[in-house]
Short mmCIF file of C-alpha atoms and ligand atoms in Angstrom, two decimals:
data_model
loop_
_atom_site.label_atom_id
_atom_site.label_comp_id
_atom_site.label_asym_id
_atom_site.label_seq_id
_atom_site.Cartn_x
_atom_site.Cartn_y
_atom_site.Cartn_z
CA MET A 7 -39.55 4.85 29.42
CA LYS A 8 -40.28 7.57 26.95
CA PRO A 9 -38.96 6.88 23.46
CA THR A 10 -36.66 9.94 23.52
CA ILE A 11 -35.01 8.85 26.77
CA LEU A 12 -34.61 5.35 25.36
CA LEU A 13 -32.95 6.86 22.31
CA VAL A 14 -30.51 8.82 24.46
CA PHE A 15 -29.63 5.64 26.36
CA LEU A 16 -29.16 3.74 23.14
CA LEU A 17 -26.90 6.44 21.76
CA LEU A 18 -24.85 6.53 24.94
CA GLY A 19 -24.48 2.77 24.82
CA PHE A 20 -23.54 2.41 21.19
CA THR A 21 -21.64 5.43 20.06
CA SER A 22 -18.41 6.01 21.85
CA ALA A 23 -16.30 8.81 20.48
CA TYR A 24 -12.60 7.98 20.60
CA LYS A 25 -9.53 10.09 20.07
CA ILE A 26 -7.57 8.73 17.16
CA LEU A 27 -4.24 9.84 15.71
CA VAL A 28 -3.82 9.15 11.99
CA ALA A 29 -0.20 9.51 10.81
CA PHE A 30 0.34 9.66 7.05
CA PRO A 31 3.31 12.06 6.70
CA TYR A 32 4.59 10.71 3.36
CA PRO A 33 4.04 13.45 0.77
CA GLY A 34 2.77 11.33 -2.16
CA LYS A 35 -0.71 12.44 -3.19
CA SER A 36 -2.14 8.94 -3.36
CA HIS A 37 -0.89 8.23 0.17
CA SER A 38 -2.73 11.29 1.41
CA ILE A 39 -5.88 10.06 -0.31
CA LEU A 40 -5.54 6.84 1.70
CA GLY A 41 -4.96 8.85 4.89
CA GLU A 42 -7.99 11.00 4.19
CA GLY A 43 -9.98 7.82 3.65
CA PHE A 44 -9.33 6.87 7.28
CA VAL A 45 -10.01 10.39 8.51
CA LYS A 46 -13.36 10.69 6.73
CA ARG A 47 -14.58 7.26 7.85
CA LEU A 48 -13.58 7.86 11.47
CA LEU A 49 -15.13 11.33 11.58
CA LYS A 50 -18.33 9.93 10.13
CA ALA A 51 -18.34 7.30 12.87
CA GLY A 52 -18.25 10.12 15.42
CA HIS A 53 -14.60 9.95 16.50
CA GLU A 54 -12.23 12.83 17.16
CA VAL A 55 -9.34 12.70 14.72
CA THR A 56 -5.88 14.24 14.72
CA TYR A 57 -4.28 13.89 11.30
CA ILE A 58 -0.56 14.31 10.59
CA THR A 59 -0.43 15.19 6.91
CA PRO A 60 1.52 17.11 4.28
CA HIS A 61 -1.70 17.76 2.30
CA LEU A 62 -4.16 19.61 4.50
CA MET A 63 -7.84 18.86 4.00
CA LYS A 64 -9.93 21.90 3.17
CA ASP A 65 -12.73 23.08 5.50
CA PRO A 66 -11.97 20.59 8.25
CA PRO A 67 -14.93 19.83 10.54
CA LYS A 68 -14.70 20.61 14.25
CA GLN A 69 -13.71 17.08 15.32
CA LEU A 70 -10.69 17.12 12.99
CA ARG A 71 -7.38 18.67 13.95
CA GLN A 72 -4.62 18.66 11.35
CA VAL A 73 -0.90 18.63 12.08
CA ASP A 74 0.74 20.33 9.13
CA VAL A 75 3.93 18.70 7.82
CA SER A 76 3.66 20.18 4.34
CA SER A 77 7.40 20.90 4.37
CA ASN A 78 7.78 17.20 3.57
CA ILE A 79 6.62 18.01 0.06
CA ASN A 80 9.87 19.91 -0.54
CA LEU A 81 11.98 16.94 0.49
CA PHE A 82 10.05 14.83 -1.90
CA GLY A 83 10.15 17.50 -4.57
CA GLU A 84 13.89 17.16 -5.04
CA THR A 85 13.52 13.50 -5.83
CA LEU A 86 10.48 14.13 -7.95
CA SER A 87 12.15 16.74 -10.11
CA HIS A 88 14.03 13.83 -11.67
CA LEU A 89 10.80 12.32 -12.88
CA SER A 90 9.36 13.30 -16.21
CA PHE A 91 7.58 11.65 -19.06
CA GLU A 92 10.55 12.26 -21.30
CA LYS A 93 12.92 10.47 -18.93
CA VAL A 94 10.58 7.50 -18.65
CA ILE A 95 10.51 7.24 -22.43
CA LYS A 96 14.29 7.46 -22.68
CA LYS A 97 14.59 4.98 -19.80
CA GLU A 98 16.89 7.41 -18.00
CA VAL A 99 15.31 6.74 -14.66
CA ASN A 100 14.62 3.32 -13.32
CA LEU A 101 11.37 4.08 -11.55
CA ARG A 102 10.66 0.44 -10.97
CA ASP A 103 13.16 0.11 -8.17
CA THR A 104 11.43 1.50 -5.11
CA ARG A 105 14.20 0.26 -2.85
CA ALA A 106 16.32 3.19 -3.92
CA TRP A 107 13.69 5.31 -2.20
CA VAL A 108 14.18 3.93 1.27
CA GLU A 109 16.79 6.52 2.18
CA VAL A 110 14.57 9.38 1.04
CA ILE A 111 11.71 7.84 2.97
CA ASP A 112 13.78 7.66 6.17
CA GLU A 113 14.86 11.26 5.67
CA ILE A 114 11.20 12.28 5.36
CA ALA A 115 10.42 10.30 8.52
CA ASN A 116 13.21 11.98 10.48
CA GLN A 117 12.14 15.43 9.33
CA THR A 118 8.56 14.59 10.30
CA LEU A 119 9.58 13.60 13.83
CA TRP A 120 11.60 16.79 14.23
CA HIS A 121 8.93 19.00 12.74
CA PRO A 122 7.98 21.66 15.33
CA ASN A 123 4.26 20.87 14.94
CA VAL A 124 4.88 17.18 15.58
CA GLN A 125 7.25 17.76 18.51
CA LYS A 126 4.70 20.13 20.03
CA LEU A 127 2.01 17.48 19.82
CA MET A 128 4.26 14.80 21.31
CA LEU A 129 5.73 16.93 24.09
CA ASP A 130 2.34 18.11 25.33
CA THR A 131 1.62 15.68 28.16
CA ASN A 132 -2.08 16.61 28.11
CA GLU A 133 -2.40 14.97 24.72
CA GLN A 134 -3.87 11.49 24.83
CA PHE A 135 -5.10 9.08 22.20
CA ASP A 136 -7.05 5.83 22.22
CA LEU A 137 -5.45 4.58 19.02
CA VAL A 138 -2.75 5.40 16.48
CA ILE A 139 -3.14 4.47 12.81
CA ALA A 140 0.23 4.79 11.06
CA GLU A 141 1.19 4.23 7.46
CA TRP A 142 3.89 1.67 6.69
CA LEU A 143 5.85 2.67 3.65
CA TYR A 144 9.27 1.05 3.65
CA THR A 145 9.80 2.29 7.18
CA GLU A 146 8.37 1.29 10.55
CA LEU A 147 9.30 4.62 12.14
CA TYR A 148 5.77 5.97 12.57
CA CYS A 149 4.90 3.24 15.06
CA GLY A 150 6.59 5.46 17.65
CA PHE A 151 3.49 7.63 18.02
CA ALA A 152 1.79 4.68 19.72
CA THR A 153 4.84 4.39 22.00
CA VAL A 154 4.58 8.08 22.93
CA PHE A 155 0.84 8.02 23.60
CA ASN A 156 0.98 4.53 25.09
CA CYS A 157 -1.98 3.23 23.12
CA PRO A 158 -2.67 0.45 20.61
CA LEU A 159 -1.10 0.70 17.15
CA VAL A 160 -2.76 -0.13 13.84
CA TRP A 161 -0.67 -0.31 10.67
CA SER A 162 -1.92 0.77 7.28
CA SER A 163 -0.26 -0.88 4.30
CA SER A 164 -0.91 0.75 0.95
CA ILE A 165 -0.37 -2.22 -1.39
CA ASP A 166 -0.99 -5.97 -1.62
CA PRO A 167 0.19 -7.88 1.48
CA HIS A 168 3.87 -8.86 1.29
CA GLY A 169 6.68 -10.16 3.49
CA LEU A 170 7.91 -6.82 4.81
CA VAL A 171 4.53 -5.93 6.31
CA LEU A 172 3.28 -9.41 7.19
CA GLY A 173 6.52 -9.93 9.14
CA LEU A 174 5.41 -7.11 11.45
CA ILE A 175 2.22 -8.85 12.57
CA ASP A 176 2.92 -12.51 11.80
CA GLU A 177 5.70 -13.90 9.64
CA GLU A 178 7.19 -13.75 6.16
CA PRO A 179 5.00 -15.72 3.76
CA ASN A 180 6.74 -18.72 2.19
CA PRO A 181 8.60 -17.50 -0.94
CA ALA A 182 8.14 -20.92 -2.56
CA TYR A 183 4.57 -19.93 -3.44
CA THR A 184 4.23 -16.25 -2.52
CA ALA A 185 5.59 -13.68 -4.95
CA ASN A 186 7.18 -10.62 -3.37
CA HIS A 187 5.59 -7.21 -3.76
CA MET A 188 7.74 -6.16 -6.71
CA SER A 189 7.47 -9.41 -8.64
CA SER A 190 5.11 -10.27 -11.48
CA SER A 191 5.61 -14.02 -11.18
CA GLU A 192 2.57 -16.14 -10.43
CA ALA A 193 2.70 -19.36 -8.43
CA PRO A 194 3.30 -22.22 -9.09
CA PHE A 195 6.85 -21.06 -9.76
CA THR A 196 9.55 -22.58 -11.92
CA PHE A 197 12.77 -23.51 -10.16
CA ALA A 198 14.40 -20.26 -11.30
CA GLN A 199 11.45 -18.17 -10.12
CA ARG A 200 11.50 -19.92 -6.76
CA LEU A 201 15.19 -19.09 -6.37
CA ASP A 202 14.48 -15.54 -7.41
CA GLU A 203 11.75 -15.18 -4.79
CA LEU A 204 14.00 -16.61 -2.08
CA TRP A 205 16.79 -14.28 -3.11
CA GLU A 206 14.44 -11.31 -2.91
CA VAL A 207 13.45 -12.24 0.66
CA VAL A 208 17.12 -12.51 1.66
CA TYR A 209 17.96 -9.26 -0.10
CA LEU A 210 15.11 -7.28 1.49
CA LYS A 211 15.98 -8.70 4.92
CA TYR A 212 19.56 -7.61 4.36
CA MET A 213 18.42 -4.15 3.23
CA LYS A 214 16.30 -3.67 6.34
CA TRP A 215 19.06 -5.06 8.54
CA ALA A 216 21.66 -2.74 7.02
CA ILE A 217 19.53 0.33 7.72
CA TYR A 218 18.24 -0.76 11.13
CA ASP A 219 20.84 1.02 13.27
CA TYR A 220 20.17 4.28 11.51
CA GLU A 221 16.40 3.89 11.80
CA ASN A 222 16.62 2.95 15.46
CA LYS A 223 18.71 6.08 16.06
CA VAL A 224 16.07 8.24 14.36
CA PHE A 225 13.44 6.43 16.45
CA GLN A 226 15.23 6.87 19.81
CA GLU A 227 16.15 10.52 19.19
CA GLY A 228 12.85 11.53 17.66
CA TYR A 229 10.45 9.98 20.16
CA GLY A 230 12.79 9.65 23.13
CA PRO A 231 12.25 13.10 24.71
CA ALA A 232 8.44 12.82 24.54
CA VAL A 233 8.48 9.33 26.06
CA ALA A 234 10.92 10.41 28.79
CA LYS A 235 8.70 13.40 29.60
CA ARG A 236 5.87 10.95 30.18
CA GLY A 237 8.10 9.01 32.53
CA ARG A 238 8.50 5.85 30.49
CA GLN A 239 11.39 3.97 28.91
CA MET A 240 11.84 3.71 25.15
CA PRO A 241 11.49 0.23 23.62
CA SER A 242 13.65 -0.63 20.61
CA LEU A 243 12.27 0.14 17.15
CA TYR A 244 12.00 -3.61 16.61
CA GLU A 245 9.86 -4.14 19.71
CA ALA A 246 7.61 -1.17 19.00
CA SER A 247 7.09 -1.98 15.33
CA HIS A 248 6.17 -5.62 16.05
CA ASN A 249 3.58 -4.60 18.63
CA ALA A 250 0.68 -3.62 16.35
CA SER A 251 -2.81 -4.85 17.13
CA LEU A 252 -3.91 -4.96 13.56
CA MET A 253 -2.97 -4.10 9.99
CA PHE A 254 -5.35 -2.59 7.44
CA GLY A 255 -4.37 -3.34 3.87
CA ASN A 256 -5.38 -1.38 0.82
CA SER A 257 -5.76 -4.73 -0.91
CA HIS A 258 -8.38 -7.23 -1.98
CA TYR A 259 -8.18 -10.56 -3.77
CA SER A 260 -10.31 -9.28 -6.65
CA SER A 261 -7.34 -7.25 -7.89
CA GLY A 262 -4.47 -8.86 -5.96
CA ARG A 263 -3.22 -12.33 -5.16
CA PRO A 264 -4.82 -14.77 -2.74
CA VAL A 265 -2.06 -14.48 -0.12
CA ARG A 266 -2.54 -16.45 3.10
CA LEU A 267 -3.21 -13.93 5.85
CA PRO A 268 -3.11 -13.77 9.65
CA GLN A 269 -6.30 -12.96 11.59
CA ASN A 270 -5.28 -9.38 12.20
CA TYR A 271 -4.67 -8.39 8.60
CA ILE A 272 -7.87 -6.76 7.35
CA PRO A 273 -8.07 -6.11 3.60
CA ILE A 274 -10.12 -2.98 2.96
CA ALA A 275 -9.30 -1.90 -0.61
CA GLY A 276 -11.85 0.61 -1.79
CA TYR A 277 -12.38 2.26 1.60
CA HIS A 278 -11.22 5.59 0.16
CA ILE A 279 -14.07 5.55 -2.37
CA ASP A 280 -17.06 7.68 -1.40
CA ASP A 281 -20.21 5.77 -0.50
CA GLU A 282 -22.28 8.04 -2.67
CA VAL A 283 -21.28 9.21 -6.12
CA LYS A 284 -20.96 12.99 -6.24
CA PRO A 285 -22.83 14.63 -9.11
CA LEU A 286 -20.72 15.58 -12.14
CA PRO A 287 -20.22 19.24 -13.04
CA GLU A 288 -22.88 20.28 -15.53
CA ASP A 289 -20.62 20.45 -18.61
CA LEU A 290 -19.14 16.98 -17.99
CA GLN A 291 -22.56 15.55 -17.22
CA LYS A 292 -23.80 16.79 -20.59
CA ILE A 293 -20.74 15.49 -22.45
CA MET A 294 -21.12 12.06 -20.87
CA ASP A 295 -24.91 11.84 -21.24
CA THR A 296 -24.74 12.61 -24.95
CA ALA A 297 -21.76 10.38 -25.81
CA GLU A 298 -23.42 8.05 -28.28
CA HIS A 299 -20.50 5.62 -28.57
CA GLY A 300 -19.40 5.78 -24.99
CA VAL A 301 -16.72 7.71 -23.12
CA ILE A 302 -13.04 6.88 -22.78
CA TYR A 303 -11.50 8.48 -19.71
CA PHE A 304 -7.76 9.18 -19.91
CA SER A 305 -5.76 10.18 -16.84
CA MET A 306 -2.14 9.55 -15.95
CA GLY A 307 -2.57 10.61 -12.33
CA SER A 308 -0.74 13.32 -10.48
CA MET A 309 2.72 11.89 -9.90
CA ILE A 310 4.39 12.83 -13.15
CA LYS A 311 3.01 15.92 -14.82
CA SER A 312 1.53 15.15 -18.21
CA SER A 313 2.87 18.51 -19.36
CA SER A 314 6.37 17.03 -19.17
CA MET A 315 5.32 15.04 -22.25
CA PRO A 316 7.37 15.81 -25.37
CA GLU A 317 5.41 17.62 -28.11
CA GLU A 318 5.44 14.72 -30.55
CA VAL A 319 4.04 12.39 -27.88
CA LYS A 320 1.19 14.83 -27.17
CA LYS A 321 0.49 15.09 -30.87
CA GLY A 322 0.54 11.32 -31.23
CA PHE A 323 -2.02 10.95 -28.43
CA LEU A 324 -4.25 13.66 -29.91
CA ASP A 325 -4.17 12.01 -33.37
CA THR A 326 -4.95 8.59 -31.90
CA LEU A 327 -7.76 9.82 -29.66
CA GLY A 328 -9.12 12.10 -32.40
CA SER A 329 -9.51 9.18 -34.79
CA LEU A 330 -12.00 7.45 -32.46
CA LYS A 331 -15.79 7.49 -32.60
CA GLN A 332 -15.88 7.58 -28.81
CA THR A 333 -15.89 10.71 -26.70
CA VAL A 334 -12.63 11.18 -24.79
CA ILE A 335 -12.22 12.99 -21.48
CA TRP A 336 -8.53 13.65 -20.97
CA LYS A 337 -7.25 14.90 -17.63
CA PHE A 338 -4.28 17.05 -18.54
CA GLU A 339 -2.65 20.07 -16.93
CA GLU A 340 -2.62 22.20 -20.06
CA MET A 341 -5.05 23.05 -22.85
CA LEU A 342 -3.77 21.75 -26.18
CA PRO A 343 -4.38 23.64 -29.41
CA ASN A 344 -5.92 21.88 -32.46
CA ARG A 345 -7.98 19.56 -30.36
CA PRO A 346 -10.20 17.11 -32.26
CA LYS A 347 -13.95 17.58 -31.58
CA ASN A 348 -14.37 14.36 -29.59
CA VAL A 349 -11.49 15.09 -27.17
CA HIS A 350 -12.29 17.14 -24.08
CA ILE A 351 -9.42 18.24 -21.89
CA VAL A 352 -10.06 18.93 -18.22
CA LYS A 353 -7.48 20.20 -15.73
CA TRP A 354 -9.22 18.55 -12.85
CA ALA A 355 -11.41 15.48 -13.14
CA PRO A 356 -13.92 14.06 -10.66
CA GLN A 357 -12.55 10.60 -11.42
CA GLN A 358 -14.98 8.55 -9.34
CA SER A 359 -18.02 10.31 -10.77
CA ILE A 360 -16.72 9.86 -14.33
CA LEU A 361 -16.05 6.14 -13.81
CA ALA A 362 -19.49 5.77 -12.22
CA HIS A 363 -21.28 7.11 -15.30
CA PRO A 364 -22.85 4.23 -17.25
CA ASN A 365 -21.46 5.58 -20.53
CA CYS A 366 -17.84 5.27 -19.35
CA ILE A 367 -16.52 2.24 -21.22
CA LEU A 368 -12.75 2.44 -20.81
CA PHE A 369 -10.18 3.95 -18.47
CA ILE A 370 -6.71 4.72 -19.82
CA SER A 371 -4.62 4.93 -16.66
CA HIS A 372 -1.10 4.71 -15.23
CA GLY A 373 -2.33 1.70 -13.27
CA GLY A 374 -1.95 3.15 -9.77
CA LEU A 375 -3.57 1.04 -7.10
CA LEU A 376 -6.22 3.63 -6.23
CA SER A 377 -7.23 4.05 -9.85
CA THR A 378 -7.35 0.29 -10.24
CA SER A 379 -9.61 -0.01 -7.15
CA GLU A 380 -11.89 2.68 -8.50
CA ALA A 381 -12.07 0.97 -11.89
CA LEU A 382 -12.98 -2.31 -10.15
CA HIS A 383 -15.53 -0.55 -7.98
CA TYR A 384 -17.33 0.82 -11.02
CA GLY A 385 -16.56 -2.08 -13.34
CA VAL A 386 -14.65 -0.13 -16.01
CA PRO A 387 -11.83 -2.03 -17.80
CA ILE A 388 -8.37 -0.48 -18.08
CA ILE A 389 -5.62 0.20 -20.53
CA GLY A 390 -2.61 0.59 -18.25
CA MET A 391 0.47 2.64 -19.12
CA PRO A 392 2.67 2.21 -16.03
CA MET A 393 5.42 4.68 -15.21
CA PHE A 394 6.28 4.37 -11.57
CA ALA A 395 6.88 1.99 -8.64
CA ASP A 396 4.08 -0.52 -8.14
CA GLN A 397 2.20 0.56 -11.28
CA PHE A 398 4.15 -1.98 -13.34
CA ILE A 399 3.03 -4.95 -11.25
CA ASN A 400 -0.50 -3.61 -10.90
CA VAL A 401 -0.81 -3.47 -14.68
CA ASP A 402 0.92 -6.85 -15.18
CA ARG A 403 -1.48 -8.42 -12.73
CA ALA A 404 -4.56 -6.74 -14.21
CA VAL A 405 -3.49 -7.97 -17.67
CA LYS A 406 -3.06 -11.52 -16.31
CA LYS A 407 -6.45 -11.31 -14.65
CA GLY A 408 -7.88 -10.26 -18.01
CA PHE A 409 -9.50 -6.91 -17.23
CA ALA A 410 -6.74 -4.73 -18.64
CA LEU A 411 -4.38 -4.28 -21.55
CA GLY A 412 -0.87 -2.97 -20.96
CA VAL A 413 0.95 -0.42 -23.10
CA ASN A 414 4.58 0.53 -22.47
CA ILE A 415 5.60 4.15 -22.53
CA VAL A 416 7.96 4.60 -25.47
CA ALA A 417 8.46 7.37 -28.03
CA ASP A 418 5.63 6.11 -30.27
CA THR A 419 3.32 4.92 -27.50
CA HIS A 420 0.27 6.24 -29.36
CA VAL A 421 0.69 3.52 -32.03
CA TYR A 422 0.48 0.81 -29.37
CA LEU A 423 -2.28 2.65 -27.57
CA LYS A 424 -4.32 2.71 -30.76
CA ALA A 425 -3.82 -1.03 -31.23
CA ALA A 426 -4.87 -1.63 -27.62
CA ILE A 427 -8.00 0.51 -27.96
CA ASN A 428 -8.97 -1.32 -31.16
CA GLU A 429 -8.44 -4.69 -29.47
CA PHE A 430 -10.55 -3.54 -26.56
CA LEU A 431 -13.39 -2.18 -28.73
CA GLY A 432 -13.49 -5.36 -30.84
CA ASN A 433 -13.38 -7.84 -27.97
CA PRO A 434 -16.09 -7.92 -25.27
CA ARG A 435 -13.97 -10.23 -23.09
CA TYR A 436 -12.33 -7.43 -21.10
CA ARG A 437 -15.62 -5.90 -20.12
CA GLU A 438 -17.09 -9.28 -19.16
CA ILE A 439 -14.14 -10.21 -16.95
CA MET A 440 -14.23 -6.77 -15.36
CA LYS A 441 -17.93 -7.24 -14.55
CA GLU A 442 -17.18 -10.58 -12.88
CA LEU A 443 -14.26 -9.23 -10.84
CA SER A 444 -16.28 -6.18 -9.90
CA PHE A 445 -18.86 -8.58 -8.51
CA VAL A 446 -16.13 -10.35 -6.49
CA TYR A 447 -14.91 -6.97 -5.28
CA HIS A 448 -18.36 -5.91 -4.06
CA HIS A 449 -19.44 -9.32 -2.75
CA ARG A 450 -18.21 -8.89 0.83
CA ILE A 451 -19.81 -9.38 4.19
CA ALA A 452 -19.46 -5.67 4.88
CA THR A 453 -18.28 -2.68 2.89
CA PRO A 454 -14.60 -1.79 3.39
CA GLY A 455 -15.61 1.43 5.15
CA ALA A 456 -17.80 -0.45 7.62
CA GLU A 457 -15.00 -2.97 8.28
CA LEU A 458 -12.59 -0.14 8.98
CA VAL A 459 -14.88 1.43 11.56
CA HIS A 460 -15.70 -1.95 13.11
CA TRP A 461 -12.09 -3.05 13.59
CA VAL A 462 -10.99 0.31 14.98
CA ASP A 463 -13.78 -0.02 17.51
CA HIS A 464 -12.79 -3.61 18.23
CA VAL A 465 -9.14 -2.78 18.89
CA ILE A 466 -9.97 0.11 21.20
CA LYS A 467 -12.72 -1.73 23.12
CA THR A 468 -10.47 -4.77 23.67
CA ARG A 469 -7.46 -2.62 24.58
CA GLY A 470 -5.25 -3.69 21.70
CA ALA A 471 -6.94 -6.97 20.69
CA PRO A 472 -4.24 -9.22 22.19
CA HIS A 473 -6.37 -12.25 21.23
CA LEU A 474 -5.56 -11.57 17.57
CA ARG A 475 -1.81 -11.54 18.04
CA SER A 476 0.00 -14.18 16.02
CA PRO A 477 2.07 -16.64 18.07
CA ALA A 478 4.55 -16.74 15.17
CA LEU A 479 5.85 -13.28 16.13
CA GLY A 480 8.20 -14.36 18.88
CA VAL A 481 9.44 -17.58 17.31
CA PRO A 482 12.93 -17.44 15.78
CA THR A 483 13.42 -18.75 12.24
CA TYR A 484 15.56 -21.72 13.33
CA GLN A 485 12.69 -22.95 15.51
CA LYS A 486 10.11 -22.47 12.75
CA MET A 487 12.26 -24.55 10.41
CA TYR A 488 13.11 -27.08 13.19
CA LEU A 489 16.79 -26.47 12.49
CA ASP A 490 17.49 -27.32 16.16
CA LEU A 491 15.88 -30.73 15.69
CA ALA A 492 17.81 -31.24 12.46
CA ALA A 493 21.01 -30.35 14.32
CA LEU A 494 20.11 -32.78 17.12
CA ILE A 495 19.43 -35.60 14.64
CA LEU A 496 22.70 -34.94 12.86
CA PHE A 497 24.51 -34.94 16.20
CA VAL A 498 22.94 -38.25 17.26
CA ILE A 499 23.82 -39.82 13.90
CA PHE A 500 27.38 -38.59 14.30
CA VAL A 501 27.65 -39.99 17.83
CA LEU A 502 26.21 -43.35 16.79
CA TYR A 503 28.54 -43.44 13.82
CA THR A 504 31.54 -42.72 16.05
CA ILE A 505 30.55 -45.40 18.55
CA VAL A 506 30.00 -47.99 15.84
CA LYS A 507 33.29 -47.06 14.24
CA ARG A 508 35.12 -47.37 17.58
CA LEU A 509 33.61 -50.80 18.28
CA PHE A 510 34.49 -51.92 14.80
CA CYS A 511 38.07 -50.65 15.25
CA ILE A 512 38.44 -52.43 18.58
CA ARG A 513 37.28 -55.72 17.03
CA GLN A 514 39.70 -55.24 14.18
CA VAL A 515 42.52 -54.57 16.64
CA LYS A 516 41.60 -57.70 18.63
CA LYS A 517 41.53 -59.72 15.41
CA VAL A 518 44.94 -58.42 14.46
CA LYS A 519 46.30 -59.24 17.93
CA LYS A 520 44.92 -62.81 17.74
CA ASN A 521 46.62 -63.34 14.44
C1 LIG H 605 2.47 -2.78 23.00
O1 LIG H 605 1.12 -2.32 22.87
C2 LIG H 605 0.39 -2.29 24.09
C3 LIG H 605 -1.01 -1.78 23.79
O2 LIG H 605 -1.57 -2.43 22.68
C4 LIG H 605 1.10 -1.40 25.09
O3 LIG H 605 0.42 -1.45 26.32
C5 LIG H 605 2.55 -1.84 25.27
O4 LIG H 605 3.23 -0.94 26.12
C6 LIG H 605 3.25 -1.87 23.93
N1 LIG H 605 4.62 -2.36 24.05
C7 LIG H 605 5.64 -1.81 23.38
C8 LIG H 605 6.98 -2.44 23.58
O5 LIG H 605 5.50 -0.87 22.63
C1 LIG H 606 17.17 14.01 12.17
O1 LIG H 606 16.92 15.38 11.95
C2 LIG H 606 17.44 16.21 12.95
C3 LIG H 606 16.92 17.61 12.73
O2 LIG H 606 17.03 18.00 11.41
C4 LIG H 606 18.96 16.13 12.91
O3 LIG H 606 19.54 16.97 13.90
C5 LIG H 606 19.37 14.67 13.15
O4 LIG H 606 20.77 14.53 13.00
C6 LIG H 606 18.66 13.73 12.19
N1 LIG H 606 18.90 12.37 12.64
C7 LIG H 606 19.61 11.48 11.96
C8 LIG H 606 19.80 10.16 12.62
O5 LIG H 606 20.07 11.72 10.86
#
């Protein structure tokens, strides 16, 4: 055979292009970055991707079709308008409690299902997919796309594995030694912590139970017509959501906890990070190359606008950063007057390329999970100033692991920030630990991107990978805890006790009669 023909045969045999639907309708920017991570990897592997997203990717390639649900951003905007730096400082909003968000999240899900673009996709019976990848974020509702297109479902979970997601593919981890996703406790627990963890499991179960009827209604009404049009019956939300082939987790034990995992949970933290570092813009490249004492990169992410910072806080930061020998690159939405010479403000920052530069010695961050992954990837230690949701636990955990220092956001945060920077500059420990953990992070059998592509292929080729399905899924709690056996033993003891008591009574009666 001629080499070219052989090549064609090889290509035919090894590259199969599949049609994959990626559903990430939640309008948070970091969630869209995770969604895009899937899209980019799958496109690169030669698949055809349909992407339901509120943040459209620019210049999409031919094999990518985007389903625009950008109106979700408005729904989110109302909630977000409550968030500002000032309110965090004054503790007017309790941003730690994500549970309060569940209702907003369900509202976003319902609006997504009823979005004309989404209904059009679902109601078109010519549309077919080989796989659906759906984000889990406090709701299971997006599993319905797999129901509509009658294909295997893969969950994506954006944080460390926890009971709410593991329950979908296996079972709740034991709270006696597994902290819940909003807890900073580390096992082994004290008695009080153990109670607290158990209570949290019960509470979350109750929360999901209380909202189930509503969610199932959204599920039936939203997907029902499309499923009926395809001539099938709707399952319940419970059945559909517990039918996933696999779960990808944006997690890894280098930054998270060593939670015991089922076979079909695949941790792929870092998959959103580009394989190759993009070159820096010329001005930044020059600033970083010539930074004699190293570069400190400062970015509070995109969730809360830094420009909502009160003036005195801005001034405090500028004074603190200006007093350093190091060069500072500060990602900030506005240009500040009276900037010290060593502080460079950029409206947009190529974060990965900055962290990848060998002169970058420290990352001052809000402690979001993506930023933390990127810091681990490039081995740059962190000073975390958490503001929102999981950022608090991410920072707590990073501090416990020893690669970060935490600073609370208060009116005079810059004083604490200065102390933290001084501690960091005077103590090589943080950098050393970060180097070690970065090694753990990179020391995998395959890169997270390669794992992603492999497991997608595996699920499709094995039509849903039923061999990975956990047998724990269908077993009720009372059977897992052998409560039926306990009940049986108690019953037998009771019966024996009654019989013995009867016999004893009869003998007593006989004795009495004799006398
Ligand atoms: C579960 O998933 C399989 C494919 O992986 C599909 O054939 C089946 O219909 C699904 N069942 C439900 C209840 O969604
Ligand atoms: C979902 O949204 C649709 C369209 O806006 C609305 O008619 C319906 O009542 C909503 N469903 C629920 C359960 O709230």
